[in-house]
Tab-separated table of N, CA and C in Angstrom:
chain	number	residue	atom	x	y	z
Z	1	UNK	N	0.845	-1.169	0.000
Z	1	UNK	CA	0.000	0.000	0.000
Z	1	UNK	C	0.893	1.235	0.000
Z	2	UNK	N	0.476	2.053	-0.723
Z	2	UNK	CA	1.349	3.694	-0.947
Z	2	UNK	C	0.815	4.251	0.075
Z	3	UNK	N	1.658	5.035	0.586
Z	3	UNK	CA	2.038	6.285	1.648
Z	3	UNK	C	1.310	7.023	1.214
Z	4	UNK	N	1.220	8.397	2.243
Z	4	UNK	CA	0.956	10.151	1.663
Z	4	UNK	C	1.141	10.352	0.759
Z	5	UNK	N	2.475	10.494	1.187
Z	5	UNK	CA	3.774	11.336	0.436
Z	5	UNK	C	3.689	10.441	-0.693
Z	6	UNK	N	3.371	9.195	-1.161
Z	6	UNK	CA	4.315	8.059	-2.196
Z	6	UNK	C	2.504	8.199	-3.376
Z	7	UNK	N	1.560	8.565	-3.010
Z	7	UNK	CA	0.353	8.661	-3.121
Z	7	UNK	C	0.464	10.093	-3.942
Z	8	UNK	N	0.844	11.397	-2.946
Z	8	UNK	CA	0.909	12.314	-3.530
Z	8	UNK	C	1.840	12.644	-4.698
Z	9	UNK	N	2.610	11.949	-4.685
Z	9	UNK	CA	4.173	11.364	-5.759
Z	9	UNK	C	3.715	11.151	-7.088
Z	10	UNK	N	2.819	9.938	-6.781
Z	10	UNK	CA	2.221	9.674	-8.048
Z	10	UNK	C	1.017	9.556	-8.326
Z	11	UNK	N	0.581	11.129	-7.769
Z	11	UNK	CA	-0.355	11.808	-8.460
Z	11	UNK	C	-1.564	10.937	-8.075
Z	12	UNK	N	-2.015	9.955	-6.974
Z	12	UNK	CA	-3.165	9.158	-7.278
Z	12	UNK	C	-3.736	9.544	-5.441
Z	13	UNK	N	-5.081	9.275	-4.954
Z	13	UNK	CA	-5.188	9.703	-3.654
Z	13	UNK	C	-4.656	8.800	-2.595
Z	14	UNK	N	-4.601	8.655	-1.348
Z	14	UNK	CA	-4.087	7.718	-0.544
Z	14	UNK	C	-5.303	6.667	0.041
Z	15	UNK	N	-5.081	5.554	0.645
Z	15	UNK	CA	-6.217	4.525	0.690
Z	15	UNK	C	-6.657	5.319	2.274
Z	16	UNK	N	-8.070	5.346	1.773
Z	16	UNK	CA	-8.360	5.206	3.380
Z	16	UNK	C	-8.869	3.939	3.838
Z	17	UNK	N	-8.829	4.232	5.276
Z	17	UNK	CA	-9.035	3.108	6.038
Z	17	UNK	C	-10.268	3.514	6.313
Z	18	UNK	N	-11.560	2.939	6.347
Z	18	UNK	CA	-12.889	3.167	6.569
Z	18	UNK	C	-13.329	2.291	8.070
Z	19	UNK	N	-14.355	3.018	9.151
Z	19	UNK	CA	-13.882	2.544	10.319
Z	19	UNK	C	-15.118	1.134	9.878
Z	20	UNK	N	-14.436	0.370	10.640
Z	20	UNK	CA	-15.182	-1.336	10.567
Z	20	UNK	C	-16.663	-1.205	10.527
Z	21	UNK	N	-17.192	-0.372	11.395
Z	21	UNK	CA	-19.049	-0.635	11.502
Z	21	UNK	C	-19.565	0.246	10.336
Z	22	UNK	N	-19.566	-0.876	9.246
Z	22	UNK	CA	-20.070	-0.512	8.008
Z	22	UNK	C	-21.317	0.090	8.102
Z	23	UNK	N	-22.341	-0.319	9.123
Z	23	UNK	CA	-23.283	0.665	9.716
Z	23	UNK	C	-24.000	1.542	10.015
Z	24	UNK	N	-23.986	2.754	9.877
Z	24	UNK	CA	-24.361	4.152	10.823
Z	24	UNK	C	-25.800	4.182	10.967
Z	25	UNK	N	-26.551	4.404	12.050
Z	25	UNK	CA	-28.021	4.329	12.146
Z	25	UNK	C	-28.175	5.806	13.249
Z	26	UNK	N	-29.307	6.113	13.367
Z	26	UNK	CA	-29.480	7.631	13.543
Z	26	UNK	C	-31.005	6.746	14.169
Z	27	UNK	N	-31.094	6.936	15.258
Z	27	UNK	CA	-32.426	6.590	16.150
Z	27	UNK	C	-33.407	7.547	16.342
Z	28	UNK	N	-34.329	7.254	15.544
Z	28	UNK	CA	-35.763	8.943	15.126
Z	28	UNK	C	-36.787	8.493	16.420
Z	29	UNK	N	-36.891	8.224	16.954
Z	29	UNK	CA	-37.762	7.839	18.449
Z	29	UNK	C	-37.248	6.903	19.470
Z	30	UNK	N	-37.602	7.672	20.352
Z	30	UNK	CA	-37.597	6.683	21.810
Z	30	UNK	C	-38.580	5.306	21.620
Z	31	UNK	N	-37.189	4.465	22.340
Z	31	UNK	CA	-37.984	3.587	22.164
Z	31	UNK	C	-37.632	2.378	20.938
Z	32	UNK	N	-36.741	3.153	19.762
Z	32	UNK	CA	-35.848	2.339	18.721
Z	32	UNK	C	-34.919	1.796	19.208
Z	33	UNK	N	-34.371	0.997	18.375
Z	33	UNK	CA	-33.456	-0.026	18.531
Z	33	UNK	C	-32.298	-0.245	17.516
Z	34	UNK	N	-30.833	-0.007	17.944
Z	34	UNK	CA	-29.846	-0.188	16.705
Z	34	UNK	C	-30.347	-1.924	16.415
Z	35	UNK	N	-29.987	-2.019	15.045
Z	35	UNK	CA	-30.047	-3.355	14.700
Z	35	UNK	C	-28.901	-4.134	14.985
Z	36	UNK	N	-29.356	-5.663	15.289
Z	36	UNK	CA	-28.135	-6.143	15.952
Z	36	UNK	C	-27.727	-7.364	14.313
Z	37	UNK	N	-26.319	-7.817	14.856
Z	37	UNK	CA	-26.057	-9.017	14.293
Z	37	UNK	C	-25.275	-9.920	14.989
Z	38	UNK	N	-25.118	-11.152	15.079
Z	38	UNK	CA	-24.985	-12.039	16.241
Z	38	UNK	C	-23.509	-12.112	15.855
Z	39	UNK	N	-23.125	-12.397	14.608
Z	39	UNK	CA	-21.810	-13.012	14.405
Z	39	UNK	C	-21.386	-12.274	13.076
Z	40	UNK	N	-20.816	-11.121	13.668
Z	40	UNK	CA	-20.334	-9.894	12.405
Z	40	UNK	C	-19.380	-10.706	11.470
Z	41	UNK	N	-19.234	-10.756	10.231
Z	41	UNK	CA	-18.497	-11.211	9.125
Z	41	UNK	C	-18.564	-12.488	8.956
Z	42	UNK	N	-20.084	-13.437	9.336
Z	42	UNK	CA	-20.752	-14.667	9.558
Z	42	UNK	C	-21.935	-14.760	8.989
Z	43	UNK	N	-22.865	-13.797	9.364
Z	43	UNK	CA	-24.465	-13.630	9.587
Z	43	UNK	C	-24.279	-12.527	8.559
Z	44	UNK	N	-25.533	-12.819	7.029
Z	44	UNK	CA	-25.828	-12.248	5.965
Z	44	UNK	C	-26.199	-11.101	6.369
Z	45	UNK	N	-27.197	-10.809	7.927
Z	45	UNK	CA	-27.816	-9.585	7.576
Z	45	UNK	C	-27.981	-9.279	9.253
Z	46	UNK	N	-28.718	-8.289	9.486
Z	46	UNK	CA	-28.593	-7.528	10.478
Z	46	UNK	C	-30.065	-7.377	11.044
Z	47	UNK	N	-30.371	-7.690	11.792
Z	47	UNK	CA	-31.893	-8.025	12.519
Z	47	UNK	C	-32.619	-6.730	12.702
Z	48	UNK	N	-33.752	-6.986	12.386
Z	48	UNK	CA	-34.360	-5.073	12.683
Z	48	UNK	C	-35.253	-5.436	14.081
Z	49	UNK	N	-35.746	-4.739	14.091
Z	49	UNK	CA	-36.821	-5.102	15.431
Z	49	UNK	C	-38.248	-3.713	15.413
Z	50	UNK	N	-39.295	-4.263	15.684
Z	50	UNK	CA	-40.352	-3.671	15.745
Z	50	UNK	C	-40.385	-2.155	16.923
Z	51	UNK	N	-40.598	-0.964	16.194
Z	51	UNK	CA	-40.671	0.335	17.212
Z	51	UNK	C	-42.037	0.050	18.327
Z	52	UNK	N	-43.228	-0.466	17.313
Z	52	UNK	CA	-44.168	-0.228	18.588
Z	52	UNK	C	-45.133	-1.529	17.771
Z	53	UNK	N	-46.154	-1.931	19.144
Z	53	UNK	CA	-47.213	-3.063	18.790
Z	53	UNK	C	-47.784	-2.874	17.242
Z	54	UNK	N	-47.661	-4.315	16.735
Z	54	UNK	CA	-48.581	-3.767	15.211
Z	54	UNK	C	-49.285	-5.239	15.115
Z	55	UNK	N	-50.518	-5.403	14.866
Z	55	UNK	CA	-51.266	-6.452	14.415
Z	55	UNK	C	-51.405	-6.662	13.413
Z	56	UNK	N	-51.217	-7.509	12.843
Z	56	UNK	CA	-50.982	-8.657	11.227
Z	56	UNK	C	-52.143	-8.926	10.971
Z	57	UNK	N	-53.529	-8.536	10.586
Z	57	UNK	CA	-54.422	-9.362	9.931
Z	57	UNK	C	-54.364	-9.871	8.987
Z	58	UNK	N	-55.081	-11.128	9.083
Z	58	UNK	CA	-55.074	-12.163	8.238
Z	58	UNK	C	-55.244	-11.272	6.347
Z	59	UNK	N	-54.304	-11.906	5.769
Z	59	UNK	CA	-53.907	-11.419	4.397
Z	59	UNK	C	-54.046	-10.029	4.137
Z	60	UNK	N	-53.393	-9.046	5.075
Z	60	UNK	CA	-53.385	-7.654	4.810
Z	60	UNK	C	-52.127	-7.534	5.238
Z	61	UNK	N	-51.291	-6.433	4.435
Z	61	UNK	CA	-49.950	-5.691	4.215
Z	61	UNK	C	-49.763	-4.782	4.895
Z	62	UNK	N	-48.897	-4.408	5.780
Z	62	UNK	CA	-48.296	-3.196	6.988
Z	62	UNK	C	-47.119	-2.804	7.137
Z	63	UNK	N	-47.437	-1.843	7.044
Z	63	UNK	CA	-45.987	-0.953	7.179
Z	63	UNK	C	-45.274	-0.635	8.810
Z	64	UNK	N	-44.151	-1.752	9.281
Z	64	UNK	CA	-44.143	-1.562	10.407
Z	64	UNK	C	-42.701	-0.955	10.511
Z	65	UNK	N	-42.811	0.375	11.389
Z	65	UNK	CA	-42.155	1.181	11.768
Z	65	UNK	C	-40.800	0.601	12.633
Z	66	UNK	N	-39.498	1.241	12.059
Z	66	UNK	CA	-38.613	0.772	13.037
Z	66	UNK	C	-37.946	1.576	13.796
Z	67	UNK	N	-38.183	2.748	13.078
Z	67	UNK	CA	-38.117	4.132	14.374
Z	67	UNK	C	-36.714	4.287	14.211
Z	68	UNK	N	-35.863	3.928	12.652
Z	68	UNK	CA	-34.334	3.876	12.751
Z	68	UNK	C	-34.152	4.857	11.299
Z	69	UNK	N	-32.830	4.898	11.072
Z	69	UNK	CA	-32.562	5.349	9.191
Z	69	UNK	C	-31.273	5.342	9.104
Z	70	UNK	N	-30.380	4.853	8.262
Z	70	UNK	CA	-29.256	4.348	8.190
Z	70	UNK	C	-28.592	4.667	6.746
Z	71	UNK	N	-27.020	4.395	7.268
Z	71	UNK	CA	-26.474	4.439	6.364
Z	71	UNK	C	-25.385	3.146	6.442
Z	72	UNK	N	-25.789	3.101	5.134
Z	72	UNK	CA	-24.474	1.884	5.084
Z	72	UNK	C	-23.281	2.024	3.673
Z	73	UNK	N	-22.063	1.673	3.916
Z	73	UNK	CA	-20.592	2.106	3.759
Z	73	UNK	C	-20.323	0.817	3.588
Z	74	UNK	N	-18.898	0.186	2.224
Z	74	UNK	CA	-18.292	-0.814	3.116
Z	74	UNK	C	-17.436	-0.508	3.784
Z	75	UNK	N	-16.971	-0.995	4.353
Z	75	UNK	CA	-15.985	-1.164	5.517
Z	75	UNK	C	-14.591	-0.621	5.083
Z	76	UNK	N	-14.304	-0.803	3.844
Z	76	UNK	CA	-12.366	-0.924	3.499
Z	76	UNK	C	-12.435	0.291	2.474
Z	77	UNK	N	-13.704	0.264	1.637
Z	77	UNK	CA	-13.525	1.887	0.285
Z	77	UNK	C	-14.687	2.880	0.596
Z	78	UNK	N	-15.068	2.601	1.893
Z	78	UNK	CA	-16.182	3.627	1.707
Z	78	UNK	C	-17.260	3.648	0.763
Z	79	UNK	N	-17.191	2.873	-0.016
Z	79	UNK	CA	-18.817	3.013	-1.052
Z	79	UNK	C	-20.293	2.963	-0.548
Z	80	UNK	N	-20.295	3.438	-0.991
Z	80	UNK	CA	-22.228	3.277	-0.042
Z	80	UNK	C	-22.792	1.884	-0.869
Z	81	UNK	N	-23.557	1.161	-0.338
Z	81	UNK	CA	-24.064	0.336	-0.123
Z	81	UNK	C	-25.885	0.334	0.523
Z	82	UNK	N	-26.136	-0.256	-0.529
Z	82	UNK	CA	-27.747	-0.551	-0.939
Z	82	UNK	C	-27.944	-1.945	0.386
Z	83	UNK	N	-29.104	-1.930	0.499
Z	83	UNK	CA	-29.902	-2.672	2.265
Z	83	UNK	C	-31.269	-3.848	1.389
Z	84	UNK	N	-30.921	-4.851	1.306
Z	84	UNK	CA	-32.420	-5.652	1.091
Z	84	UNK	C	-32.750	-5.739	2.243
Z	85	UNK	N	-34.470	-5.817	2.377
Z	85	UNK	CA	-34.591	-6.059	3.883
Z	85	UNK	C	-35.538	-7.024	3.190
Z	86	UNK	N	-35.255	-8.515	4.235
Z	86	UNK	CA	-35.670	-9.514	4.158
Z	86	UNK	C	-36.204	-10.130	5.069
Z	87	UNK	N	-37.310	-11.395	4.937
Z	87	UNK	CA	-37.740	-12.471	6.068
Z	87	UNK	C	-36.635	-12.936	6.848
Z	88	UNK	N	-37.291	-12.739	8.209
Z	88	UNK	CA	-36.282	-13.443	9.439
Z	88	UNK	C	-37.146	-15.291	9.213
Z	89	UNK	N	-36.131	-16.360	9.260
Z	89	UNK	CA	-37.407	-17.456	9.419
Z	89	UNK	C	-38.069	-17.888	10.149
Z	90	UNK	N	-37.911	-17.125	11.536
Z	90	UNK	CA	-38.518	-17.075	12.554
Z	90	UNK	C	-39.983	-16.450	12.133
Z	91	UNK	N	-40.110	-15.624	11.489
Z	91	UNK	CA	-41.143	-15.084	10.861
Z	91	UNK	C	-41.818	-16.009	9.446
Z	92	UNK	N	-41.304	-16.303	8.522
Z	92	UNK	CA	-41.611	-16.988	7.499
Z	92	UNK	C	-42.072	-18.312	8.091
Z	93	UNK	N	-41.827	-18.974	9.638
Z	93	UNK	CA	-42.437	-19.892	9.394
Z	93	UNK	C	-44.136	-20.194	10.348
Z	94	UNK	N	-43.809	-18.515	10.890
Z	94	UNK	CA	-45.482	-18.136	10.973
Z	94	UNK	C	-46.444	-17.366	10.138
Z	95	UNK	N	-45.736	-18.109	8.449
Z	95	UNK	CA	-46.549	-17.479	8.001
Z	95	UNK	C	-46.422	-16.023	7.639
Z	96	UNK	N	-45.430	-15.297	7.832
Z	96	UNK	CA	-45.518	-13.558	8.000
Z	96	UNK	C	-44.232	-13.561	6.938
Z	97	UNK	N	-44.926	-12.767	5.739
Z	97	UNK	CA	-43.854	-12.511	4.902
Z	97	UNK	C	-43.451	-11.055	4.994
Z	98	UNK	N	-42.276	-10.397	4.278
Z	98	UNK	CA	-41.332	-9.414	4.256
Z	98	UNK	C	-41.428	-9.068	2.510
Z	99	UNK	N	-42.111	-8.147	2.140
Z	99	UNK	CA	-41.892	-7.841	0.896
Z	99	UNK	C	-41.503	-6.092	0.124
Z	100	UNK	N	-41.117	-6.057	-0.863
Z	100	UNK	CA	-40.545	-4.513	-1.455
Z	100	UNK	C	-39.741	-4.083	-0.504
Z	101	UNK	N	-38.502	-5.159	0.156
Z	101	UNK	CA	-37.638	-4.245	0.388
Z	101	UNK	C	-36.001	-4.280	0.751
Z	102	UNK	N	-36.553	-2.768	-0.750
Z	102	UNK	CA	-35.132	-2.407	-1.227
Z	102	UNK	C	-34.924	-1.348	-0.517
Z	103	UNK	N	-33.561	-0.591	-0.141
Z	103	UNK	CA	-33.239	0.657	0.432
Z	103	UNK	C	-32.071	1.006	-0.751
Z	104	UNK	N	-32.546	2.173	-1.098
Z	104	UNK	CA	-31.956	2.744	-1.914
Z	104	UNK	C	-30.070	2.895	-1.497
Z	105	UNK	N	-29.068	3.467	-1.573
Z	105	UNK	CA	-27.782	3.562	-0.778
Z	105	UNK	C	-28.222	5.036	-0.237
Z	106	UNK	N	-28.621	6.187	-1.472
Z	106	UNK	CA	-28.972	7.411	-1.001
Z	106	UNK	C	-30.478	7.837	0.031
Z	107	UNK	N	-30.792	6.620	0.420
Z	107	UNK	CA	-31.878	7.054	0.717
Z	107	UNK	C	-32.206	7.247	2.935
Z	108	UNK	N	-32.177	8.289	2.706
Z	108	UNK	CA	-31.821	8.283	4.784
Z	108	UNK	C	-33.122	8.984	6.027
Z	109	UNK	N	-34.300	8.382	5.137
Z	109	UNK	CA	-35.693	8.380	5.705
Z	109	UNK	C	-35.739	7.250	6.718
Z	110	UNK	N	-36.789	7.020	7.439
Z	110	UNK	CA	-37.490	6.153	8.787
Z	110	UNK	C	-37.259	4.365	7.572
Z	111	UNK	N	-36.676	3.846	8.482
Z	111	UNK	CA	-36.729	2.397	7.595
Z	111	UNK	C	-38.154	1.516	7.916
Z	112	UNK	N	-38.794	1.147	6.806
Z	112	UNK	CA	-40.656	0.588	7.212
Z	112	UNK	C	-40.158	-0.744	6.653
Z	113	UNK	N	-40.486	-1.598	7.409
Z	113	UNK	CA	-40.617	-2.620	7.010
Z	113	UNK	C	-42.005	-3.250	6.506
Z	114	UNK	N	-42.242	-3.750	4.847
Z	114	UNK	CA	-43.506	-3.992	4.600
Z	114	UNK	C	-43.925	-5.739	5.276
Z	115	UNK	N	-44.533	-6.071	5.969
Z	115	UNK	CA	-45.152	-7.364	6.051
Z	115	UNK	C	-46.295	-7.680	5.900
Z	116	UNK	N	-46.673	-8.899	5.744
Z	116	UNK	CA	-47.787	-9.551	5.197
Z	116	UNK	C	-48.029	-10.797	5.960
Z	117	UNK	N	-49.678	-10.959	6.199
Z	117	UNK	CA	-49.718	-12.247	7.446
Z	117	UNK	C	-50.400	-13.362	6.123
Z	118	UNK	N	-49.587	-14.251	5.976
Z	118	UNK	CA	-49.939	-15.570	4.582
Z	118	UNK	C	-51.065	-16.122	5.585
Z	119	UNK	N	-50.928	-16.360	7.020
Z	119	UNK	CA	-51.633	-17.353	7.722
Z	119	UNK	C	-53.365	-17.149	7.730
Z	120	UNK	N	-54.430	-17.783	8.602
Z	120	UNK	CA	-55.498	-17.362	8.980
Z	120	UNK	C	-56.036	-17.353	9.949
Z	121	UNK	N	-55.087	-16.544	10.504
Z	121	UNK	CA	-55.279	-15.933	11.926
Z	121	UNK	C	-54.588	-14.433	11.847
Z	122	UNK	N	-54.916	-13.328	13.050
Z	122	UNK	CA	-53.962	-12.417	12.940
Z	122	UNK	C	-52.695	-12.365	13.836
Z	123	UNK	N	-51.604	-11.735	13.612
Z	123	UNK	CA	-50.626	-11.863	14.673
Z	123	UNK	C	-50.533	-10.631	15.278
Z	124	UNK	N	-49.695	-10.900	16.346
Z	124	UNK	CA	-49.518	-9.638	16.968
Z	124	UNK	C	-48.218	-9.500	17.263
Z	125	UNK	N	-47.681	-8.598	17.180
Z	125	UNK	CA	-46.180	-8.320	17.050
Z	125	UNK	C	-45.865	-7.064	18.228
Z	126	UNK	N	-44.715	-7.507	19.174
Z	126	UNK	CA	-44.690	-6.730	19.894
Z	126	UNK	C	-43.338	-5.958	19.751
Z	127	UNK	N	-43.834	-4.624	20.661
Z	127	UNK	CA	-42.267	-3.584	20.635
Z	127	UNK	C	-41.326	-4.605	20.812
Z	128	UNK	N	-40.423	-3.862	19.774
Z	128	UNK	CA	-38.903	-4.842	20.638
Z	128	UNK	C	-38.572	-6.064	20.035
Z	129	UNK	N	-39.720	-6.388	19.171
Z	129	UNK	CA	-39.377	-8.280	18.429
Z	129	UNK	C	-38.819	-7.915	17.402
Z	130	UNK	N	-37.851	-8.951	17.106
Z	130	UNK	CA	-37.108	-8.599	15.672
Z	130	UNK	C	-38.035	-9.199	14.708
Z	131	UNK	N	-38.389	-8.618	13.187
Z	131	UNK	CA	-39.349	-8.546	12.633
Z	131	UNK	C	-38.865	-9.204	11.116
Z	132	UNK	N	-37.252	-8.749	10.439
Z	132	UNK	CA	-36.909	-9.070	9.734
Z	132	UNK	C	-35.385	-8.603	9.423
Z	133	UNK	N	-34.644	-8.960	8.564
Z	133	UNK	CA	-33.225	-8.329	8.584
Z	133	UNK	C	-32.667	-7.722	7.244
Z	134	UNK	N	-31.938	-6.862	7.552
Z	134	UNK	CA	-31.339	-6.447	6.556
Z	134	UNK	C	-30.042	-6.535	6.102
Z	135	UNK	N	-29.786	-6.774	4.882
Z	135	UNK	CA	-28.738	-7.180	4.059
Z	135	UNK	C	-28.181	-6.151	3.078
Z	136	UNK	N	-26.646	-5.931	3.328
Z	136	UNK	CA	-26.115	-5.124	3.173
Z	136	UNK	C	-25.428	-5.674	1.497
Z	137	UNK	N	-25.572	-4.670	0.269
Z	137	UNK	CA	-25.364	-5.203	-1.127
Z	137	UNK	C	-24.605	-4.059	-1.753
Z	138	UNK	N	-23.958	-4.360	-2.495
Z	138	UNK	CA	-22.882	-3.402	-3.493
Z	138	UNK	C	-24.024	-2.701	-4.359
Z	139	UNK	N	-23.686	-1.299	-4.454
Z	139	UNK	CA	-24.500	-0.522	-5.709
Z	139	UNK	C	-23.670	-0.582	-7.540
Z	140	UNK	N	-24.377	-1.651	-7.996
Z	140	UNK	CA	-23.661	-1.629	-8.871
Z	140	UNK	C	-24.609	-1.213	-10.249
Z	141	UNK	N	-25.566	0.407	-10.094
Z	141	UNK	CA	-25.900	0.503	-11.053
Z	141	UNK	C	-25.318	1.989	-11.975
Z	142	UNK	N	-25.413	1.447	-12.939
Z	142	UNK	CA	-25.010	2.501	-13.788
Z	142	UNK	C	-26.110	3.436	-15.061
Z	143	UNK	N	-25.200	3.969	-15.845
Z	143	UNK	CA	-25.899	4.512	-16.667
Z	143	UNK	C	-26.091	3.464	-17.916
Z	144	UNK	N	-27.613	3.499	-18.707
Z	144	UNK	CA	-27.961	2.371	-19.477
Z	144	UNK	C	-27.724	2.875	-20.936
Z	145	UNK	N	-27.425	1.705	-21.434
Z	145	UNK	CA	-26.960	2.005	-23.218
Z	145	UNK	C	-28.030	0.919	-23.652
Z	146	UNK	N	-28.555	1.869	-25.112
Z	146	UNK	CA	-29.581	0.997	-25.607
Z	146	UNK	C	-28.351	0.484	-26.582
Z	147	UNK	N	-28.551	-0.623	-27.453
Z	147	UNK	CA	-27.751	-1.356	-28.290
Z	147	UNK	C	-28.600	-1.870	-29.338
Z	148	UNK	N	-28.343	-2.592	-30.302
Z	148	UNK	CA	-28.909	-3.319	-31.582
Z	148	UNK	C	-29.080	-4.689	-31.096
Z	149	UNK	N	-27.936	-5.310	-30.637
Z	149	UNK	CA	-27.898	-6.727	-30.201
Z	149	UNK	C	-27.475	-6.639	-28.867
Z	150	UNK	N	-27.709	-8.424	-28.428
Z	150	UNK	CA	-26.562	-8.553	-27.488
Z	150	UNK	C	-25.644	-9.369	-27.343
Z	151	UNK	N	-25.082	-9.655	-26.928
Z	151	UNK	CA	-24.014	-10.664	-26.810
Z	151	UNK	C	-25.408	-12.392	-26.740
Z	152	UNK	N	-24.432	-13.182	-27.017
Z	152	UNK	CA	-24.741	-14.495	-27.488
Z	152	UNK	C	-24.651	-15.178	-26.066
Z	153	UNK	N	-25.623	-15.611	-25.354
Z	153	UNK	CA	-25.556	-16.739	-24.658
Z	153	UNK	C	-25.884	-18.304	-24.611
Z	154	UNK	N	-26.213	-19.082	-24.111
Z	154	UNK	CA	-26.453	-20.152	-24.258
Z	154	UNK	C	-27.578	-20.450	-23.880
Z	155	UNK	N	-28.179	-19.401	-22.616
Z	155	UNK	CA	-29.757	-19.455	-22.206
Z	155	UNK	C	-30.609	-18.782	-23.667
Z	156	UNK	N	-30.002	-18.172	-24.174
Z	156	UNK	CA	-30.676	-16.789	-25.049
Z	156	UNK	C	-32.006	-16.264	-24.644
Z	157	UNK	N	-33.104	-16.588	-25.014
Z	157	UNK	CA	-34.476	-16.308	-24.943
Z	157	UNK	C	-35.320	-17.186	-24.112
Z	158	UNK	N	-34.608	-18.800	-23.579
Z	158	UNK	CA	-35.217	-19.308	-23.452
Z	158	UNK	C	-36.072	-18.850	-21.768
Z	159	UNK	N	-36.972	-18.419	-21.278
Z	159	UNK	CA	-37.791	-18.153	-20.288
Z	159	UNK	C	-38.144	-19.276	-19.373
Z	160	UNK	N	-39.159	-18.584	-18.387
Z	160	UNK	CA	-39.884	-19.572	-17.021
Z	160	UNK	C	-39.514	-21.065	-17.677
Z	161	UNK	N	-38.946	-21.569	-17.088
Z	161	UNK	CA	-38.894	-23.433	-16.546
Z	161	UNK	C	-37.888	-23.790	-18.001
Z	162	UNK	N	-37.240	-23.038	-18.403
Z	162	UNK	CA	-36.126	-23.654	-19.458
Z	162	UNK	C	-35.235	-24.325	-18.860
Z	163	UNK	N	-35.017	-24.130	-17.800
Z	163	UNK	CA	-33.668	-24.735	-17.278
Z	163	UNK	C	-34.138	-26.298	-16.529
Z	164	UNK	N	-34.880	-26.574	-16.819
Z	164	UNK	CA	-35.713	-28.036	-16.494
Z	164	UNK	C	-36.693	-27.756	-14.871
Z	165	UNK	N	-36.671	-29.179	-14.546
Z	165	UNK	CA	-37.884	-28.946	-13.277
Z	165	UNK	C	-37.492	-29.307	-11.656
């Protein structure tokens, strides 16, 4: 790795060191919760947890509040980094799904988690339960070029269930 001085030499910037808790969360109410993860550089994603009571009726969609908003960095270049927030299976296997959610990298509003009760019954979800987690992903979009063709693959066109059953 180049120096300052060996950096400023040849003209290119010096590496920073970005601090480890790829992280940063900003707590918008009493009563929130940083998100945890059990086994940092192990565990895909980072547990959210519910701000306040929310009831799940049977096949209806809710927006449950986590009373948090974050930013996430990696760790070693600083890039910002995009958040799926996904089913805990603690949840998926009562039935309670986790859907639409993406977090933009720029985006540093209240994080909602959308859920959905599959079951037929309603649930009840209390302050404080972890609800679903989030997963930390590289932003790798760019600017789009329309083209004539494309490159040649081996799937080409083929669609739903080509790849057998």
């Amino acid at each position: 790795m180049a120096t300052s001085s060996e950096s400023r030499r040849l003209n290119r910037p010096a590496r920073v060191r970005y601090d480890e808790r790829m992280l940063r969360v900003k707590l918008l109410e009493p009563g929130a919760q940083l998100p945890v993860v059990a086994h940092p550089g192990e565990d895909l994603g980072y547990d959210l947890f519910a701000l306040e009571p929310v009831t799940l009726h049977v096949r209806a969609t809710v927006r449950v509040r986590t009373g948090i908003a974050v930013e996430a960095r990696h760790p070693e270049t600083g890039a910002p980094l995009g958040l799926l927030v996904r089913d805990r299976s603690s949840m998926a296997a009562r039935g309670i799904a986790t859907t639409g959610g993406v977090i933009d990298a720029g985006y540093r509003g209240e994080i909602l988690v959308l859920m959905t009760n599959m079951g037929d019954a309603a649930v009840e979800l209390k302050a404080g339960e972890k609800i679903a987690q989030m997963i930390p992903v590289p932003v790798l979009t760019g600017l789009v070029l329309e083209v004539k063709t494309l490159e040649v693959s081996a799937r080409a066109e083929k669609g739903f269930g080509s790849s057998g059953h």
